[in-house]
Amino acid sequence: MASQLQNPRVVVTGLGVVSSLGHDLDTFWKNILAGHCGIDKITLFDASAYDCQIAAEVRNFDPTPAFPSPKDVRRADRFTQFGVYAGHRALLDSGLDLDKVNRDEAGVFIGSGIGGLNTVEEQHKILLAKGPGRVSPFMIPMLILNMASGLFSMFHKLRGPNLATCSACATSNHAIGEAWRTIKMGDAAIMFAGGSEATIVPLGIGGFCAMKAMSTRNHEPKRASRPFDRDRDGFIMGEGSGVVVLEELEHAKARGARIYCELIGYGNTADANHMTAPAPLGEGAARCMKMALRSACLAPTDISYINAHGTSTPQGDLCETQAIKTVFGEHARKLAVSSTKGATGHMLGAAGAVEMAICTKAIHENIVPPTINLDNPDPECDLDYVPNTAREMTVHAALNNSFGFGGHNACVVARKFAG
């Protein structure tokens, strides 16, 4: 059985990332620290008629090392390919030998905000053009958003807790938080947790353009996503996946695992306010951060770094800044706060897990990534956003923010592992 300790501790032992800045952790991390940007002209389809014609695409991606066969790859939507591959990379990074663990105690929580949108679009075209008899029998299992979680567990025979969170842009932070709770409850010893997204398709870009949510700075893709900048005009779509390996501490120590950091707190609240707009003054986000700190048994002054949700929307960035000030008071001006979406674009349901990997590396290596394109600070967004250049500093504890349409808020707290 999983740990029966009264209050088991949970550590991070593996990281996997698929993004526009790299398909392996080392490449991704180097590019993030260097302030590189993965946003460019859309090549996955002809976007010339769209208000936003740029995105952070995953290019030159080969998922086959993570799949049993090429046939299995073809039967998986792009978002599933990303999620399974990120899980595969996280497994390799963790050093886990699954033949030496109880697979009944190893679970998978990999979610998605939208799921197989490309499959929906392609199969609908076939239905209209050729009739229902030509719709693929794999359409449903390809489009449903739990399939990355399901296939990863099947490929590795992981029989523990398994589900797929779906809470828009908070999806993968919720997956990590709920996986943390699962280990704390003694229901698993190992959890693969994160999210995956692949919505750079005509329907996805068209829908977000119709909402007027995206930047139209098509003439300078690398400078279009500019969190907390006075001239920000919306987010840029990204795609990819992030998966972290969470492990009960004694289980990790028994196998001599490399421990990146310890996960110690989680907050989960609702704005109950509006379908797409944050609550005034970031009230729901503030309650979420307070909940995460309370569950971590930390004071606001214990936090060194916040990876902000920071999508580069006028209202969202302002509300998050206000929420941070509400929670941290005077300490807010001593925090390093950065948004990495200027580099990765907004990866929707994958964003929280990719940013959790960033927080984990920041704690482990004592360096925080920059907020790129922050050239003209918004006077109302007046915190230390680590503009344009990475910063070496001791990161004792970090807080990871994710906020989604529907008023979903998720915050996860991690700190240095102290033995």
Short mmCIF file of N, CA and C in Angstrom, two decimals, residues 190-261:
data_model
loop_
_atom_site.label_atom_id
_atom_site.label_comp_id
_atom_site.label_asym_id
_atom_site.label_seq_id
_atom_site.Cartn_x
_atom_site.Cartn_y
_atom_site.Cartn_z
N ILE A 190 3.47 7.64 -6.21
CA ILE A 190 4.02 8.34 -7.37
C ILE A 190 2.86 8.88 -8.19
N MET A 191 2.97 10.14 -8.63
CA MET A 191 1.96 10.72 -9.52
C MET A 191 2.65 11.48 -10.65
N PHE A 192 2.19 11.21 -11.87
CA PHE A 192 2.57 12.01 -13.03
C PHE A 192 1.43 13.02 -13.23
N ALA A 193 1.76 14.31 -13.17
CA ALA A 193 0.71 15.32 -13.19
C ALA A 193 1.06 16.47 -14.11
N GLY A 194 0.06 16.96 -14.84
CA GLY A 194 0.29 18.10 -15.72
C GLY A 194 -0.84 18.32 -16.68
N GLY A 195 -0.51 18.84 -17.85
CA GLY A 195 -1.53 19.15 -18.84
C GLY A 195 -0.95 19.26 -20.23
N SER A 196 -1.83 19.25 -21.23
CA SER A 196 -1.39 19.29 -22.61
C SER A 196 -2.42 20.04 -23.45
N GLU A 197 -1.93 20.74 -24.48
CA GLU A 197 -2.84 21.54 -25.31
C GLU A 197 -2.30 21.66 -26.73
N ALA A 198 -3.23 21.64 -27.70
CA ALA A 198 -2.87 21.83 -29.11
C ALA A 198 -4.05 22.49 -29.82
N THR A 199 -4.15 23.79 -29.68
CA THR A 199 -5.31 24.52 -30.21
C THR A 199 -4.93 25.52 -31.29
N ILE A 200 -3.72 25.36 -31.86
CA ILE A 200 -3.35 26.26 -32.96
C ILE A 200 -3.90 25.65 -34.25
N VAL A 201 -5.20 25.72 -34.36
CA VAL A 201 -5.97 25.24 -35.51
C VAL A 201 -6.94 26.35 -35.89
N PRO A 202 -7.49 26.35 -37.09
CA PRO A 202 -8.36 27.46 -37.50
C PRO A 202 -9.49 27.75 -36.52
N LEU A 203 -10.14 26.71 -36.02
CA LEU A 203 -11.25 26.92 -35.09
C LEU A 203 -10.80 27.55 -33.78
N GLY A 204 -9.66 27.11 -33.28
CA GLY A 204 -9.15 27.66 -32.03
C GLY A 204 -8.72 29.10 -32.15
N ILE A 205 -7.91 29.40 -33.17
CA ILE A 205 -7.46 30.78 -33.36
C ILE A 205 -8.65 31.67 -33.70
N GLY A 206 -9.55 31.16 -34.53
CA GLY A 206 -10.72 31.95 -34.90
C GLY A 206 -11.60 32.29 -33.71
N GLY A 207 -11.78 31.33 -32.81
CA GLY A 207 -12.62 31.57 -31.64
C GLY A 207 -12.03 32.60 -30.70
N PHE A 208 -10.74 32.50 -30.44
CA PHE A 208 -10.10 33.47 -29.55
C PHE A 208 -10.00 34.84 -30.20
N CYS A 209 -9.81 34.87 -31.53
CA CYS A 209 -9.82 36.17 -32.22
C CYS A 209 -11.20 36.83 -32.09
N ALA A 210 -12.25 36.04 -32.22
CA ALA A 210 -13.61 36.59 -32.11
C ALA A 210 -13.87 37.19 -30.73
N MET A 211 -13.19 36.68 -29.72
CA MET A 211 -13.33 37.22 -28.37
C MET A 211 -12.52 38.49 -28.17
N LYS A 212 -11.69 38.85 -29.14
CA LYS A 212 -10.78 39.99 -29.03
C LYS A 212 -9.82 39.81 -27.85
N ALA A 213 -9.41 38.56 -27.64
CA ALA A 213 -8.53 38.25 -26.51
C ALA A 213 -7.07 38.22 -26.90
N MET A 214 -6.77 38.19 -28.21
CA MET A 214 -5.41 37.95 -28.66
C MET A 214 -4.76 39.21 -29.22
N SER A 215 -3.44 39.25 -29.11
CA SER A 215 -2.68 40.37 -29.66
C SER A 215 -2.78 40.37 -31.19
N THR A 216 -2.79 41.55 -31.77
CA THR A 216 -2.77 41.68 -33.23
C THR A 216 -1.44 42.29 -33.69
N ARG A 217 -0.40 42.13 -32.88
CA ARG A 217 0.91 42.67 -33.22
C ARG A 217 1.63 41.69 -34.16
N ASN A 218 1.01 41.46 -35.32
CA ASN A 218 1.51 40.45 -36.25
C ASN A 218 2.84 40.83 -36.89
N HIS A 219 3.14 42.11 -36.93
CA HIS A 219 4.35 42.56 -37.61
C HIS A 219 5.62 42.31 -36.80
N GLU A 220 5.48 42.04 -35.51
CA GLU A 220 6.65 41.75 -34.67
C GLU A 220 6.31 40.61 -33.70
N PRO A 221 6.30 39.38 -34.18
CA PRO A 221 5.88 38.23 -33.36
C PRO A 221 6.65 38.08 -32.06
N LYS A 222 7.95 38.31 -32.10
CA LYS A 222 8.76 38.09 -30.91
C LYS A 222 8.48 39.10 -29.80
N ARG A 223 7.80 40.17 -30.14
CA ARG A 223 7.52 41.22 -29.17
C ARG A 223 6.03 41.37 -28.89
N ALA A 224 5.23 40.42 -29.38
CA ALA A 224 3.77 40.58 -29.29
C ALA A 224 3.23 40.30 -27.90
N SER A 225 3.74 39.25 -27.25
CA SER A 225 3.30 38.93 -25.90
C SER A 225 4.18 39.69 -24.92
N ARG A 226 3.58 40.63 -24.18
CA ARG A 226 4.37 41.52 -23.33
C ARG A 226 3.67 41.73 -21.98
N PRO A 227 3.73 40.71 -21.12
CA PRO A 227 3.06 40.81 -19.82
C PRO A 227 3.50 42.03 -19.02
N PHE A 228 2.51 42.68 -18.42
CA PHE A 228 2.69 43.81 -17.52
C PHE A 228 3.22 45.07 -18.21
N ASP A 229 3.39 45.03 -19.50
CA ASP A 229 3.85 46.19 -20.25
C ASP A 229 2.67 47.12 -20.55
N ARG A 230 2.93 48.39 -20.59
CA ARG A 230 1.90 49.39 -20.88
C ARG A 230 1.23 49.15 -22.23
N ASP A 231 1.98 48.61 -23.19
CA ASP A 231 1.49 48.46 -24.55
C ASP A 231 0.95 47.07 -24.86
N ARG A 232 0.72 46.24 -23.86
CA ARG A 232 0.18 44.91 -24.10
C ARG A 232 -1.23 45.00 -24.69
N ASP A 233 -1.57 44.06 -25.58
CA ASP A 233 -2.88 44.13 -26.23
C ASP A 233 -3.53 42.76 -26.37
N GLY A 234 -3.10 41.81 -25.56
CA GLY A 234 -3.71 40.49 -25.61
C GLY A 234 -2.66 39.39 -25.59
N PHE A 235 -3.13 38.14 -25.44
CA PHE A 235 -2.20 37.03 -25.36
C PHE A 235 -1.93 36.42 -26.73
N ILE A 236 -0.92 35.55 -26.77
CA ILE A 236 -0.58 34.80 -27.97
C ILE A 236 -0.70 33.32 -27.64
N MET A 237 -1.35 32.57 -28.53
CA MET A 237 -1.56 31.15 -28.29
C MET A 237 -0.25 30.38 -28.36
N GLY A 238 -0.09 29.49 -27.39
CA GLY A 238 1.01 28.54 -27.42
C GLY A 238 0.45 27.13 -27.39
N GLU A 239 1.31 26.15 -27.59
CA GLU A 239 0.89 24.75 -27.50
C GLU A 239 2.02 23.95 -26.87
N GLY A 240 1.70 22.72 -26.47
CA GLY A 240 2.70 21.86 -25.86
C GLY A 240 2.17 21.17 -24.62
N SER A 241 3.09 20.76 -23.76
CA SER A 241 2.71 20.00 -22.57
C SER A 241 3.77 20.13 -21.49
N GLY A 242 3.33 19.98 -20.27
CA GLY A 242 4.23 19.88 -19.13
C GLY A 242 3.74 18.78 -18.20
N VAL A 243 4.65 17.94 -17.73
CA VAL A 243 4.33 16.88 -16.76
C VAL A 243 5.40 16.87 -15.69
N VAL A 244 4.99 16.82 -14.43
CA VAL A 244 5.93 16.71 -13.32
C VAL A 244 5.70 15.37 -12.62
N VAL A 245 6.77 14.80 -12.10
CA VAL A 245 6.67 13.59 -11.29
C VAL A 245 6.69 14.00 -9.83
N LEU A 246 5.60 13.67 -9.14
CA LEU A 246 5.51 13.89 -7.69
C LEU A 246 5.69 12.55 -7.01
N GLU A 247 6.37 12.57 -5.89
CA GLU A 247 6.69 11.31 -5.23
C GLU A 247 6.64 11.51 -3.71
N GLU A 248 6.11 10.52 -3.03
CA GLU A 248 6.14 10.55 -1.57
C GLU A 248 7.60 10.48 -1.12
N LEU A 249 7.97 11.31 -0.17
CA LEU A 249 9.38 11.52 0.17
C LEU A 249 10.11 10.23 0.51
N GLU A 250 9.55 9.40 1.37
CA GLU A 250 10.25 8.19 1.78
C GLU A 250 10.45 7.24 0.61
N HIS A 251 9.48 7.22 -0.31
CA HIS A 251 9.61 6.40 -1.52
C HIS A 251 10.77 6.91 -2.37
N ALA A 252 10.86 8.23 -2.51
CA ALA A 252 11.94 8.84 -3.31
C ALA A 252 13.30 8.59 -2.66
N LYS A 253 13.38 8.75 -1.34
CA LYS A 253 14.65 8.55 -0.65
C LYS A 253 15.09 7.09 -0.73
N ALA A 254 14.15 6.17 -0.66
CA ALA A 254 14.49 4.75 -0.68
C ALA A 254 15.15 4.33 -1.99
N ARG A 255 14.83 5.01 -3.06
CA ARG A 255 15.44 4.65 -4.34
C ARG A 255 16.59 5.60 -4.73
N GLY A 256 16.94 6.50 -3.82
CA GLY A 256 18.04 7.42 -4.07
C GLY A 256 17.75 8.45 -5.14
N ALA A 257 16.53 8.92 -5.20
CA ALA A 257 16.11 9.86 -6.24
C ALA A 257 16.76 11.22 -6.09
N ARG A 258 16.99 11.88 -7.23
CA ARG A 258 17.36 13.30 -7.21
C ARG A 258 16.09 14.10 -6.93
N ILE A 259 16.11 14.91 -5.89
CA ILE A 259 14.94 15.68 -5.48
C ILE A 259 15.15 17.15 -5.86
N TYR A 260 14.23 17.65 -6.70
CA TYR A 260 14.32 19.05 -7.12
C TYR A 260 13.87 20.00 -6.02
N CYS A 261 12.72 19.70 -5.42
CA CYS A 261 12.13 20.59 -4.42
C CYS A 261 10.99 19.84 -3.75
#
